[in-house]
Short mmCIF file of C-alpha atoms in Angstrom, two decimals:
data_model
loop_
_atom_site.label_atom_id
_atom_site.label_comp_id
_atom_site.label_asym_id
_atom_site.label_seq_id
_atom_site.Cartn_x
_atom_site.Cartn_y
_atom_site.Cartn_z
CA MET A 1 -16.67 -20.08 22.36
CA LYS A 2 -16.17 -19.16 18.68
CA LEU A 3 -19.93 -18.80 18.23
CA ILE A 4 -20.17 -16.51 21.26
CA ARG A 5 -17.33 -14.36 19.94
CA ASN A 6 -19.02 -14.05 16.56
CA ILE A 7 -22.29 -13.09 18.20
CA ALA A 8 -20.42 -10.45 20.21
CA PHE A 9 -19.04 -8.80 17.06
CA PRO A 10 -21.42 -5.75 17.33
CA PHE A 11 -19.64 -4.84 20.58
CA VAL A 12 -16.22 -4.65 18.87
CA PRO A 13 -16.66 -1.00 17.77
CA VAL A 14 -17.58 -0.04 21.35
CA TYR A 15 -14.49 -1.72 22.81
CA TYR A 16 -12.37 -0.26 20.02
CA ALA A 17 -13.67 3.25 20.68
CA VAL A 18 -13.16 3.07 24.44
CA THR A 19 -9.60 1.74 24.25
CA SER A 20 -8.69 4.14 21.43
CA LEU A 21 -9.98 7.11 23.43
CA ARG A 22 -7.99 6.02 26.46
CA ASN A 23 -4.81 5.83 24.39
CA LYS A 24 -5.47 9.24 22.81
CA LEU A 25 -5.86 10.80 26.25
CA TYR A 26 -2.38 9.51 27.14
CA ASP A 27 -0.93 10.41 23.73
CA PHE A 28 -2.11 14.02 24.07
CA GLY A 29 -1.00 14.30 27.70
CA ILE A 30 -4.51 14.71 29.08
CA LYS A 31 -3.96 11.58 31.15
CA LYS A 32 -0.47 11.67 32.65
CA SER A 33 2.29 9.08 32.34
CA LYS A 34 5.22 9.02 34.74
CA SER A 35 8.71 8.57 33.32
CA TYR A 36 11.90 7.79 35.24
CA ASP A 37 15.56 8.75 35.18
CA PHE A 38 16.69 5.12 35.38
CA PRO A 39 16.05 2.22 32.96
CA VAL A 40 12.52 0.83 32.98
CA ILE A 41 11.82 -1.88 30.41
CA CYS A 42 8.26 -2.97 29.66
CA VAL A 43 7.53 -6.40 28.19
CA GLY A 44 3.96 -6.85 26.98
CA ASN A 45 1.62 -7.58 24.13
CA LEU A 46 -1.58 -6.44 22.48
CA SER A 47 -3.36 -9.76 22.95
CA VAL A 48 -4.83 -11.31 26.08
CA GLY A 49 -1.98 -13.76 26.59
CA GLY A 50 0.09 -16.62 25.29
CA THR A 51 2.81 -14.62 23.55
CA GLY A 52 5.72 -15.74 25.75
CA LYS A 53 6.19 -12.85 28.19
CA THR A 54 7.57 -15.02 30.98
CA PRO A 55 10.45 -16.58 28.99
CA MET A 56 11.21 -13.12 27.55
CA ILE A 57 11.50 -11.62 31.05
CA GLU A 58 13.82 -14.50 31.95
CA TYR A 59 15.88 -13.79 28.84
CA LEU A 60 16.33 -10.18 30.00
CA ILE A 61 17.20 -11.30 33.52
CA ARG A 62 19.94 -13.59 32.25
CA LEU A 63 21.24 -10.85 29.97
CA LEU A 64 21.38 -8.13 32.64
CA LYS A 65 21.77 -9.72 36.08
CA ASP A 66 25.56 -9.87 36.09
CA ASP A 67 25.99 -6.16 35.33
CA CYS A 68 22.83 -4.54 36.73
CA LYS A 69 20.81 -4.66 39.92
CA VAL A 70 17.60 -5.99 38.35
CA ALA A 71 14.05 -6.06 39.71
CA THR A 72 10.98 -7.55 38.08
CA LEU A 73 7.63 -5.91 38.80
CA SER A 74 4.38 -7.71 37.97
CA ARG A 75 0.81 -7.17 39.04
CA GLY A 76 0.70 -10.71 40.49
CA TYR A 77 -2.30 -12.04 38.61
CA LYS A 78 -4.64 -14.17 40.79
CA ARG A 79 -2.51 -13.79 43.92
CA LYS A 80 -4.24 -13.85 47.30
CA THR A 81 -2.47 -10.74 48.64
CA LYS A 82 -2.96 -7.02 48.08
CA GLY A 83 -0.65 -4.07 47.50
CA PHE A 84 3.12 -4.17 47.20
CA GLN A 85 4.84 -7.48 47.95
CA LEU A 86 8.57 -8.14 47.77
CA ALA A 87 9.40 -11.81 47.33
CA ASN A 88 11.21 -13.54 50.18
CA GLU A 89 11.79 -17.03 51.56
CA PHE A 90 8.20 -17.19 52.83
CA SER A 91 6.63 -16.28 49.48
CA THR A 92 4.39 -18.69 47.57
CA ALA A 93 2.57 -18.76 44.25
CA GLU A 94 -0.52 -17.65 46.19
CA SER A 95 1.18 -14.59 47.65
CA LEU A 96 2.97 -13.52 44.44
CA GLY A 97 1.20 -15.14 41.51
CA ASP A 98 2.66 -18.08 39.61
CA GLU A 99 4.90 -16.20 37.17
CA PRO A 100 6.61 -13.88 39.72
CA PHE A 101 7.04 -16.89 41.99
CA GLN A 102 8.75 -18.65 39.08
CA PHE A 103 11.14 -15.69 38.68
CA TYR A 104 11.93 -15.79 42.40
CA ASN A 105 12.56 -19.54 42.45
CA LYS A 106 14.99 -19.34 39.55
CA PHE A 107 16.80 -16.07 40.22
CA LYS A 108 16.28 -15.22 43.90
CA ASN A 109 20.00 -14.82 44.57
CA ASP A 110 20.46 -12.47 41.62
CA ILE A 111 17.44 -10.18 41.39
CA LEU A 112 14.55 -8.61 43.28
CA VAL A 113 11.02 -9.83 42.52
CA ALA A 114 8.05 -7.63 43.40
CA VAL A 115 4.34 -7.44 42.67
CA ASP A 116 1.96 -4.49 42.77
CA SER A 117 -1.09 -3.78 40.64
CA ASP A 118 -0.15 -0.09 40.92
CA ARG A 119 3.10 -0.05 38.95
CA ILE A 120 4.00 3.51 40.03
CA ASN A 121 3.69 2.57 43.69
CA GLY A 122 5.62 -0.64 43.02
CA ILE A 123 8.52 1.25 41.46
CA ASN A 124 8.49 3.79 44.32
CA GLU A 125 8.64 0.98 46.90
CA LEU A 126 11.52 -0.70 45.07
CA LYS A 127 13.51 2.54 44.99
CA LYS A 128 13.01 2.99 48.76
CA LEU A 129 14.89 -0.25 49.46
CA GLU A 130 18.29 -0.07 51.13
CA ASN A 131 19.83 -1.67 48.04
CA PRO A 132 17.45 -0.56 45.27
CA PRO A 133 17.51 -1.83 41.69
CA ASN A 134 18.94 0.25 38.88
CA VAL A 135 16.88 -1.56 36.22
CA VAL A 136 13.18 -2.44 36.52
CA LEU A 137 11.54 -5.00 34.23
CA LEU A 138 7.78 -4.47 33.97
CA ASP A 139 6.01 -7.73 33.24
CA ASP A 140 2.82 -7.47 31.14
CA ALA A 141 2.50 -3.69 31.40
CA PHE A 142 2.12 -2.52 27.80
CA GLN A 143 -1.40 -1.25 28.52
CA HIS A 144 -0.40 0.17 31.92
CA ARG A 145 0.22 3.63 30.55
CA LYS A 146 0.46 5.42 33.87
CA VAL A 147 4.12 4.37 33.67
CA LYS A 148 6.10 5.51 30.66
CA ALA A 149 8.79 2.89 30.21
CA GLY A 150 12.02 3.96 28.57
CA LEU A 151 12.04 0.83 26.41
CA ASN A 152 8.90 -1.00 25.27
CA ILE A 153 9.20 -4.58 24.01
CA LEU A 154 6.06 -5.86 22.28
CA LEU A 155 5.54 -9.59 21.70
CA THR A 156 3.28 -11.15 19.08
CA THR A 157 3.10 -14.78 18.05
CA TYR A 158 3.99 -16.03 14.58
CA HIS A 159 0.78 -18.06 14.21
CA ASN A 160 -1.56 -15.36 15.56
CA PRO A 161 0.03 -11.96 14.89
CA TYR A 162 -1.70 -8.83 16.12
CA PHE A 163 -2.06 -7.44 12.58
CA SER A 164 -4.44 -10.31 11.71
CA ASP A 165 -6.49 -10.09 14.90
CA PHE A 166 -9.44 -8.08 16.21
CA VAL A 167 -10.09 -6.38 19.53
CA LEU A 168 -12.17 -8.06 22.21
CA PRO A 169 -14.70 -9.54 22.47
CA THR A 170 -14.54 -11.10 18.99
CA GLY A 171 -10.75 -11.15 18.75
CA ASN A 172 -7.96 -11.37 21.33
CA LEU A 173 -6.59 -7.82 21.27
CA ARG A 174 -6.72 -5.71 24.42
CA GLU A 175 -6.43 -2.56 22.33
CA PRO A 176 -6.38 -1.66 18.60
CA ARG A 177 -3.48 -2.73 16.39
CA SER A 178 -2.27 0.87 16.26
CA GLY A 179 -1.01 0.41 19.82
CA ALA A 180 2.00 -1.39 18.34
CA LYS A 181 3.35 2.03 17.34
CA ARG A 182 4.38 2.60 20.97
CA ALA A 183 6.84 -0.30 20.85
CA ASP A 184 10.58 0.21 20.44
CA ILE A 185 11.21 -3.49 19.82
CA ILE A 186 8.73 -5.96 18.30
CA ILE A 187 9.50 -9.65 18.74
CA VAL A 188 7.63 -12.29 16.76
CA THR A 189 7.54 -15.25 19.13
CA LYS A 190 7.03 -19.01 18.84
CA CYS A 191 8.35 -19.09 15.28
CA PRO A 192 8.94 -22.46 13.59
CA ASN A 193 12.60 -23.41 13.41
CA SER A 194 12.23 -23.72 9.63
CA LEU A 195 11.33 -20.04 9.20
CA GLY A 196 13.41 -18.61 6.35
CA GLU A 197 14.68 -15.11 5.63
CA ALA A 198 12.15 -14.56 2.82
CA GLU A 199 9.29 -15.39 5.18
CA LYS A 200 10.72 -13.04 7.79
CA ARG A 201 10.88 -10.19 5.29
CA GLU A 202 7.24 -10.79 4.32
CA PHE A 203 6.24 -10.80 7.97
CA VAL A 204 8.07 -7.52 8.57
CA LYS A 205 6.16 -6.00 5.65
CA GLN A 206 2.92 -6.96 7.37
CA ILE A 207 4.09 -5.33 10.59
CA SER A 208 5.19 -2.22 8.69
CA PRO A 209 7.45 -0.94 11.47
CA LYS A 210 8.31 2.71 11.94
CA GLU A 211 11.89 3.82 11.31
CA ASN A 212 12.74 3.71 15.01
CA GLN A 213 11.29 0.23 15.56
CA HIS A 214 13.33 -2.97 15.50
CA VAL A 215 11.78 -6.34 14.62
CA PHE A 216 13.19 -9.69 15.74
CA PHE A 217 12.05 -13.30 15.52
CA SER A 218 12.27 -15.82 18.32
CA SER A 219 11.57 -19.49 18.88
CA ILE A 220 11.12 -21.71 21.90
CA SER A 221 13.86 -24.11 22.95
CA TYR A 222 12.80 -27.01 25.16
CA SER A 223 15.09 -28.74 27.61
CA GLU A 224 16.19 -32.33 27.09
CA PHE A 225 15.34 -32.98 30.74
CA ILE A 226 12.30 -32.73 32.98
CA PHE A 227 12.82 -31.57 36.57
CA SER A 228 11.17 -32.15 39.92
CA SER A 229 11.96 -30.32 43.14
CA GLU A 230 14.77 -32.77 43.83
CA ASN A 231 15.50 -34.71 40.66
CA LYS A 232 15.74 -34.65 36.88
CA ARG A 233 15.03 -37.22 34.19
CA LYS A 234 15.72 -37.48 30.47
CA LEU A 235 12.55 -36.56 28.60
CA ASP A 236 13.12 -39.04 25.76
CA THR A 237 13.08 -41.99 28.19
CA GLU A 238 9.55 -41.23 29.41
CA THR A 239 7.21 -43.35 27.32
CA ASN A 240 3.89 -42.69 29.04
CA PHE A 241 2.90 -39.72 31.17
CA THR A 242 0.19 -37.14 31.83
CA LEU A 243 0.76 -33.64 30.47
CA VAL A 244 -0.92 -30.98 32.62
CA THR A 245 -1.17 -27.43 31.28
CA GLY A 246 -2.86 -24.30 32.59
CA ILE A 247 -1.48 -21.80 30.09
CA ALA A 248 -2.99 -19.63 27.36
CA ASN A 249 -1.73 -21.76 24.47
CA ALA A 250 -0.37 -25.26 24.96
CA SER A 251 -0.23 -26.09 21.25
CA PRO A 252 3.54 -25.52 20.76
CA LEU A 253 4.34 -27.78 23.72
CA VAL A 254 1.95 -30.49 22.55
CA SER A 255 3.40 -30.32 19.04
CA PHE A 256 6.94 -30.61 20.41
CA LEU A 257 6.07 -33.72 22.43
CA ASN A 258 4.22 -35.27 19.48
CA GLU A 259 7.21 -34.67 17.20
CA LYS A 260 9.29 -36.69 19.66
CA ASN A 261 6.75 -39.52 19.36
CA LEU A 262 6.10 -39.51 23.10
CA LYS A 263 2.93 -41.09 24.43
CA PHE A 264 0.92 -38.96 26.84
CA GLU A 265 -2.56 -37.88 27.81
CA HIS A 266 -3.18 -34.14 27.95
CA LEU A 267 -5.19 -32.46 30.71
CA ASN A 268 -5.63 -28.94 29.36
CA PHE A 269 -6.89 -26.30 31.80
CA LYS A 270 -7.49 -22.60 31.23
CA ASP A 271 -4.69 -20.07 31.76
CA HIS A 272 -3.77 -19.50 35.44
CA HIS A 273 -6.11 -22.32 36.46
CA GLU A 274 -6.56 -22.64 40.21
CA PHE A 275 -6.27 -26.36 40.84
CA SER A 276 -9.09 -27.54 43.08
CA ALA A 277 -8.99 -30.30 45.69
CA GLN A 278 -10.82 -32.50 43.19
CA ASP A 279 -8.16 -31.74 40.53
CA ILE A 280 -5.40 -32.73 42.95
CA LEU A 281 -7.15 -35.98 43.89
CA ALA A 282 -7.36 -36.87 40.19
CA LEU A 283 -3.69 -36.02 39.65
CA GLU A 284 -2.64 -38.15 42.62
CA LYS A 285 -3.79 -41.21 40.66
CA LYS A 286 -1.37 -40.47 37.80
CA GLU A 287 1.99 -42.25 37.66
CA LEU A 288 4.01 -39.42 36.13
CA ILE A 289 2.99 -35.79 35.54
CA VAL A 290 4.84 -33.43 33.22
CA THR A 291 3.79 -29.81 33.32
CA THR A 292 4.98 -26.32 32.49
CA GLU A 293 7.24 -24.45 34.85
CA LYS A 294 4.46 -21.96 35.59
CA ASP A 295 1.99 -24.71 36.51
CA PHE A 296 4.68 -26.47 38.55
CA MET A 297 4.85 -23.40 40.83
CA ARG A 298 1.20 -23.91 41.78
CA LEU A 299 1.23 -27.71 41.99
CA LYS A 300 4.47 -28.38 43.85
CA GLN A 301 2.98 -27.38 47.22
CA HIS A 302 0.94 -30.60 47.23
CA GLU A 303 2.96 -33.23 49.05
CA ALA A 304 1.13 -36.13 47.40
CA LEU A 305 2.45 -35.02 43.98
CA LYS A 306 6.05 -34.51 45.06
CA THR A 307 7.53 -37.74 43.66
CA LYS A 308 5.59 -37.72 40.39
CA LEU A 309 5.51 -34.03 39.41
CA PHE A 310 8.05 -32.76 36.84
CA TYR A 311 8.27 -29.65 34.67
CA LEU A 312 9.81 -29.05 31.26
CA PRO A 313 11.85 -25.82 31.16
CA ILE A 314 11.88 -23.59 28.09
CA THR A 315 14.16 -20.80 26.94
CA VAL A 316 13.92 -18.22 24.17
CA ALA A 317 16.25 -18.18 21.17
CA ILE A 318 16.25 -14.85 19.29
CA ASP A 319 17.59 -14.26 15.81
CA LYS A 320 20.18 -11.46 15.57
CA GLU A 321 20.88 -12.04 19.26
CA ILE A 322 23.95 -9.81 19.27
CA GLU A 323 21.93 -6.93 17.85
CA ILE A 324 19.05 -7.14 20.32
CA ASN A 325 21.40 -7.66 23.26
CA LYS A 326 23.31 -4.52 22.28
CA LEU A 327 20.10 -2.50 22.03
CA ILE A 328 19.07 -3.56 25.52
CA LYS A 329 22.50 -3.16 27.11
CA ASP A 330 23.01 0.23 25.51
CA PHE A 331 19.67 1.32 26.96
CA THR A 332 20.43 0.11 30.48
CA ALA A 333 24.06 1.34 30.41
CA CYS A 334 24.90 -0.66 33.56
#
């Protein structure tokens, strides 16, 4: 893969030019963006994935759900349905996509969960509801510039920051680094717990934020327990299991499990992997499967895995939590 990306380097200027032109057309108002008179928060990134958008959306849900009527709106990547879909008791990972289905499973009594590849139409459909939301969280919509969110939150990982990356196809950026200027809040995700203040200051220098931009650092917190549909078990007591991941970057999870000296084999699939019948047959032979919450949403429908399938929840811990919470709550004004 690295060789192919290096060979593709001559195409980088072409991709750069096309995405830059698109952004300029929006910047100059030639292509139109729609803004709204109620709070719309966009969570996204410049890279192709793996920056922690899902746990960040969940962080915002937990922060706002008690005071605001919150809706999440995603495109529903790899779902089998078309158009606008509002999650309900009959929804599945196939009808919504794995991440929206995860939101629905965790917060269905507190929020609305919708998917639509056309974000403007999705917002319009949400506002037509009898009890519409007063805050909309756009999941992975930083490049969806037809909607002008009132607050843009940009995520970039500590170990692969956007300022050290290149655009596709050689690098992982969906658009040039200059796109970060559109962000109101930049969060450096997946930071090591040992990250010191001096290192943070150096990182901020590399970002070189504008005066109106706020930079925060976050880390992943893993649960002490693994959960099935009906049960939970202490992670530390599991001495031998199979780790199944279908996410963009499983390295932090693998490192966490290794640091706990747990013994496991790792079946590492590509992001949003669609598990085949052959995959399921292979997994049925495993004694205990630990997976991510996102992968659990796709695997739990298989009855043969029910007693052996567990997921490890994660949450986001953000430095200066009071400050970022105030910025978000002041914006929503619920």
